[in-house]
């Protein structure tokens, strides 16, 4: 991946402009044309700019700005904020999978922290905490306790400081939980498997403190690709790893086969107190992106009630979205939901391999 040559712009009061860039595409639409679509589905946009990555890009909203992270073609971990220059995260972290970026609130005082989790080249899970965006200041990479044996990217969720890190290890999903106190994680000690299902592909959970809500308690949707290539889903409380491990997965209605999946939602970071408020309704917007094993295009499924009912599978509209790596889905505070891919289809018209594309899906 080549670093961006643009100078980083001011980071505060950037939310409207960054959101407009994602929705409208401003100057980053490269050789991709729109086709008739639902009003809430946009076109594929070269959101990565000069970046090239064999994986999708992960994003999180933190202190009013959009932060993004990806794996470079050199296996290093690159990040940026407020649509600024791409920077290499310090301390020589490397990964063969997509990094995961998440906002974690301190259990003691509610202070938010931005954290990046990766599966290292040794199959163990590491994390680094942002200390200063302007100076590219991050804590050293810290290995999580136990032996993860990760065979894919970690997927992480956090609610009020209680954080669950999930990873695929061969054909099992495993999880480890912990809390953040005074900016330091205290892990509960070791990885443990979910009761089911056996999986052949990726798994994904609604990311960050921006939980998909059914309020009291906050419930999480967790999806995985089963051995039959179908998408399986479970819902469990955000603050109980024991309940998560024993969760019952059921096949997502509507059929459809996937080789990899991702789920995410829109709305503010913290769960809304009132599910009928604008913030509460925004937090119900949930999207799933699936890469088909047949044509390797992206297919979408949507929910506006927090994952209790779904629209059914439909191919992403517009130009080709061919990819052989896992997609990513993340949201914006206003309720919009976006899918990200590493493009791996035919080249031409300004489009090349490993460009990072994003489109609004809800």
XYZ file of C-alpha atoms in Angstrom:
362
model
C 0.000 0.000 0.000
C 1.228 3.464 -0.814
C 0.754 6.212 1.755
C -1.479 9.114 0.779
C 0.327 12.299 -0.209
C -2.440 14.646 0.933
C -1.860 16.618 4.086
C -4.146 15.765 6.992
C -6.946 18.235 7.446
C -8.384 19.622 10.656
C -10.153 16.880 12.587
C -12.859 18.666 14.545
C -16.299 19.563 13.197
C -15.679 17.207 10.295
C -18.699 14.933 10.667
C -20.953 16.597 8.072
C -18.192 16.810 5.467
C -16.959 13.258 5.923
C -20.500 11.938 5.818
C -21.206 13.914 2.654
C -18.087 12.440 1.069
C -19.335 8.915 1.813
C -22.850 9.588 0.605
C -22.114 11.662 -2.472
C -18.724 10.327 -3.457
C -17.321 13.827 -4.200
C -14.118 13.342 -6.240
C -13.371 9.712 -5.421
C -15.727 7.909 -7.766
C -13.382 6.091 -10.125
C -14.852 4.374 -13.174
C -17.942 3.062 -11.339
C -21.399 3.976 -12.542
C -24.727 3.848 -10.766
C -27.730 1.788 -11.793
C -31.337 2.001 -10.605
C -31.394 1.227 -6.896
C -33.294 1.693 -3.705
C -33.091 5.227 -2.361
C -30.867 4.126 0.501
C -28.292 2.238 -1.597
C -25.444 4.264 -3.025
C -22.717 3.586 -5.561
C -19.324 2.019 -4.948
C -16.820 4.747 -4.026
C -13.019 4.546 -3.938
C -12.975 5.517 -0.275
C -9.384 4.299 0.204
C -7.943 6.793 -2.279
C -4.379 5.672 -3.109
C -4.531 2.840 -0.574
C -4.340 -0.765 -1.767
C -5.360 -3.614 0.506
C -6.118 -7.326 0.064
C -8.818 -6.930 2.737
C -11.793 -4.661 3.363
C -11.377 -1.534 5.450
C -12.655 -1.254 9.028
C -14.037 2.029 10.354
C -15.292 3.523 13.611
C -16.620 6.919 14.666
C -14.614 8.349 17.559
C -14.965 11.809 19.113
C -16.883 13.092 16.094
C -14.571 11.817 13.353
C -14.420 8.751 11.138
C -11.320 6.627 11.775
C -10.315 3.892 9.332
C -7.798 1.044 9.415
C -6.681 -1.543 6.886
C -4.062 -4.161 6.143
C -1.574 -2.986 3.526
C -0.170 -5.151 0.775
C 2.963 -5.240 2.935
C 0.927 -6.810 5.810
C 1.527 -3.684 7.877
C -1.377 -1.929 9.557
C -2.304 1.458 8.125
C -4.786 3.956 9.548
C -6.144 7.461 9.069
C -8.761 9.801 10.480
C -10.990 12.558 9.080
C -10.160 11.458 5.523
C -6.521 12.452 6.037
C -3.204 10.859 5.154
C -2.634 7.128 5.587
C -0.089 6.349 8.302
C 1.609 3.133 9.414
C 0.715 2.220 12.975
C 3.918 2.238 15.058
C 5.605 -0.735 16.764
C 5.821 -2.883 13.618
C 2.509 -4.715 13.888
C 1.741 -7.083 11.008
C -1.234 -9.229 10.073
C -2.496 -11.502 7.313
C -6.127 -10.557 8.032
C -8.331 -7.484 8.270
C -7.691 -5.339 11.375
C -10.682 -4.533 13.589
C -11.240 -1.005 14.940
C -13.614 -0.422 17.849
C -14.532 2.224 20.423
C -14.302 1.035 24.039
C -15.654 2.987 27.030
C -13.837 2.887 30.357
C -15.786 0.894 32.936
C -14.965 3.379 35.690
C -15.554 6.803 34.157
C -16.966 6.271 30.675
C -13.966 7.768 28.865
C -13.938 6.470 25.263
C -10.834 4.872 23.757
C -10.149 3.820 20.185
C -8.633 0.334 19.945
C -7.324 -1.730 17.018
C -7.323 -5.536 17.300
C -5.430 -7.806 14.896
C -4.625 -11.463 14.448
C -0.834 -11.539 14.337
C 1.202 -13.617 11.921
C 1.596 -16.128 14.762
C -2.189 -16.616 15.069
C -2.454 -14.755 18.368
C -4.637 -11.673 18.954
C -3.003 -8.327 19.737
C -4.372 -4.861 20.414
C -3.139 -1.264 20.472
C -4.874 1.799 21.985
C -4.788 5.271 20.434
C -3.092 7.866 22.664
C -2.795 10.772 20.230
C -4.085 10.978 16.657
C -2.059 14.019 15.615
C 1.225 12.431 16.674
C 0.413 8.877 15.504
C 0.711 7.805 19.130
C -0.411 4.271 19.981
C 0.387 1.921 22.832
C 2.730 -1.012 22.062
C 0.995 -4.090 20.691
C -0.209 -6.222 23.587
C -0.977 -9.917 23.225
C -4.237 -11.144 24.721
C -3.938 -13.977 27.272
C -4.145 -17.604 26.200
C -3.724 -19.270 22.819
C -6.168 -18.013 20.199
C -5.012 -20.036 17.184
C -6.793 -17.491 14.992
C -7.546 -18.500 11.410
C -9.300 -15.245 10.552
C -9.773 -11.640 11.590
C -11.004 -10.880 15.121
C -14.446 -9.350 15.494
C -14.997 -7.227 18.587
C -17.891 -5.643 20.423
C -17.922 -3.443 23.516
C -20.697 -2.051 25.694
C -20.068 0.203 28.701
C -16.512 -1.065 28.967
C -17.369 -4.772 28.740
C -15.567 -6.069 25.664
C -15.892 -9.396 23.864
C -13.267 -10.447 21.324
C -14.329 -13.230 18.963
C -12.140 -15.168 16.566
C -12.430 -18.206 14.328
C -10.049 -21.031 15.183
C -10.283 -23.700 12.502
C -14.002 -24.593 12.469
C -14.884 -23.229 15.919
C -15.775 -19.757 17.137
C -13.954 -18.756 20.326
C -14.367 -15.749 22.601
C -12.565 -13.899 25.368
C -14.005 -11.047 27.434
C -12.637 -8.299 29.608
C -13.200 -4.826 31.003
C -11.308 -1.569 30.624
C -10.357 0.270 33.818
C -8.359 3.517 33.777
C -7.454 2.894 30.152
C -6.140 -0.642 30.778
C -7.824 -3.911 29.796
C -8.395 -6.593 32.436
C -9.095 -9.844 30.603
C -11.021 -12.704 32.161
C -8.309 -15.156 31.179
C -8.250 -17.398 28.153
C -10.205 -18.320 25.059
C -13.266 -20.553 25.173
C -15.398 -21.949 22.325
C -19.009 -21.277 21.464
C -21.290 -24.289 21.732
C -22.216 -23.953 18.039
C -22.116 -23.707 15.099
C -19.229 -25.368 13.323
C -18.067 -22.852 10.754
C -16.241 -22.910 7.450
C -15.964 -19.172 6.829
C -15.964 -15.829 8.550
C -17.995 -14.614 11.502
C -19.047 -11.090 12.417
C -20.673 -9.320 15.344
C -22.197 -5.838 15.594
C -19.154 -3.775 16.423
C -18.321 -1.315 19.168
C -20.414 0.338 21.823
C -22.895 1.117 19.071
C -24.847 -2.024 19.894
C -27.930 -3.114 18.026
C -30.472 -2.452 20.715
C -33.471 -4.174 22.131
C -32.788 -2.296 25.367
C -32.688 -3.793 28.841
C -30.494 -5.605 28.141
C -28.775 -4.605 24.918
C -28.842 -7.609 22.592
C -26.179 -8.406 20.007
C -26.653 -10.130 16.652
C -23.757 -12.457 15.818
C -23.540 -14.114 12.402
C -21.327 -16.842 10.980
C -20.977 -18.923 7.825
C -21.799 -22.528 8.686
C -20.427 -25.676 7.097
C -23.400 -25.628 4.733
C -22.371 -22.115 3.544
C -25.586 -20.664 4.968
C -25.601 -17.686 7.331
C -26.348 -18.507 10.963
C -27.386 -15.867 13.498
C -27.659 -15.649 17.287
C -28.682 -12.846 19.636
C -27.372 -12.538 23.177
C -26.797 -9.910 25.892
C -23.868 -7.554 25.417
C -22.532 -8.042 28.937
C -22.367 -11.817 29.419
C -19.708 -13.963 27.786
C -21.172 -17.093 29.401
C -24.517 -16.453 27.736
C -22.735 -15.736 24.467
C -20.871 -19.041 24.496
C -24.121 -20.938 25.025
C -26.064 -18.931 22.419
C -28.282 -20.825 20.007
C -27.559 -20.082 16.365
C -30.335 -20.476 13.815
C -30.165 -20.242 10.055
C -31.005 -16.788 8.722
C -34.282 -17.030 6.752
C -34.176 -16.605 3.004
C -31.507 -19.106 2.052
C -28.491 -17.824 0.198
C -24.938 -19.159 0.288
C -21.933 -17.161 1.443
C -18.202 -17.726 1.686
C -17.803 -14.748 4.044
C -20.083 -12.267 5.819
C -20.085 -9.072 7.869
C -22.726 -7.301 9.959
C -22.914 -3.757 11.300
C -25.319 -1.013 12.216
C -25.832 2.725 12.280
C -26.635 5.201 15.024
C -24.743 6.869 17.875
C -22.007 5.004 19.736
C -23.826 4.590 23.060
C -27.196 2.789 23.194
C -30.104 5.222 23.116
C -32.240 5.466 26.243
C -35.459 5.643 24.212
C -35.906 3.137 21.360
C -38.485 5.440 19.757
C -36.172 8.460 19.623
C -34.349 9.408 16.429
C -31.163 7.941 17.882
C -32.939 4.739 18.882
C -34.444 4.264 15.436
C -31.058 4.904 13.830
C -29.508 2.189 15.992
C -31.977 -0.348 14.615
C -30.575 -0.009 11.076
C -28.593 -3.197 10.501
C -26.915 -4.475 7.361
C -25.281 -7.758 6.314
C -22.842 -8.100 3.419
C -22.214 -11.573 1.986
C -19.658 -12.647 -0.622
C -21.176 -15.348 -2.815
C -19.114 -18.510 -3.428
C -20.575 -18.655 -6.935
C -19.822 -15.286 -8.566
C -17.865 -13.658 -5.700
C -20.134 -10.610 -5.864
C -21.526 -8.883 -2.767
C -25.100 -9.627 -1.697
C -26.952 -7.617 0.934
C -29.584 -8.191 3.617
C -31.086 -5.382 5.672
C -33.072 -4.848 8.842
C -34.633 -1.726 10.351
C -35.720 -3.375 13.608
C -32.395 -4.434 15.058
C -32.189 -7.773 13.277
C -35.563 -9.227 14.196
C -36.753 -9.245 10.575
C -34.828 -9.029 7.306
C -35.426 -7.746 3.778
C -34.026 -10.842 2.042
C -30.893 -11.231 -0.071
C -30.275 -9.009 -3.079
C -27.162 -8.398 -5.155
C -25.457 -5.076 -4.520
C -26.571 -2.693 -7.245
C -24.315 -0.934 -9.719
C -20.932 -2.025 -10.980
C -19.069 -5.220 -10.173
C -18.139 -5.866 -6.546
C -16.009 -8.968 -7.071
C -13.906 -9.845 -4.047
C -12.326 -12.997 -2.656
C -11.768 -11.606 0.842
C -14.134 -10.850 3.714
C -16.315 -7.720 3.485
C -16.823 -5.278 6.339
C -19.943 -3.365 7.460
C -20.012 -0.308 9.720
C -22.338 2.609 10.386
C -22.504 6.356 10.872
C -24.108 8.287 13.764
C -27.053 9.375 11.597
C -28.129 5.761 11.011
C -26.505 5.150 7.633
C -24.842 1.755 7.137
C -21.904 1.121 4.774
C -20.211 -1.938 3.261
C -16.501 -2.070 2.441
C -14.623 -4.439 0.122
C -11.202 -4.965 -1.399
C -11.928 -4.982 -5.132
C -10.501 -8.063 -6.868
C -12.308 -8.125 -10.212
C -11.416 -7.066 -13.738
C -9.240 -3.971 -14.110
C -9.873 -1.010 -16.397
C -11.389 2.478 -16.494
C -9.258 3.560 -13.561
C -10.153 0.550 -11.426
C -7.346 -1.726 -10.222
C -6.807 -4.678 -7.919
C -7.041 -4.108 -4.153
C -8.698 -0.703 -4.381
C -10.812 -0.230 -1.259
C -14.421 0.546 -2.136
C -17.293 1.568 0.122
C -20.983 1.995 -0.571
C -23.998 2.961 1.477
C -26.296 -0.031 1.884
C -28.948 1.376 4.238
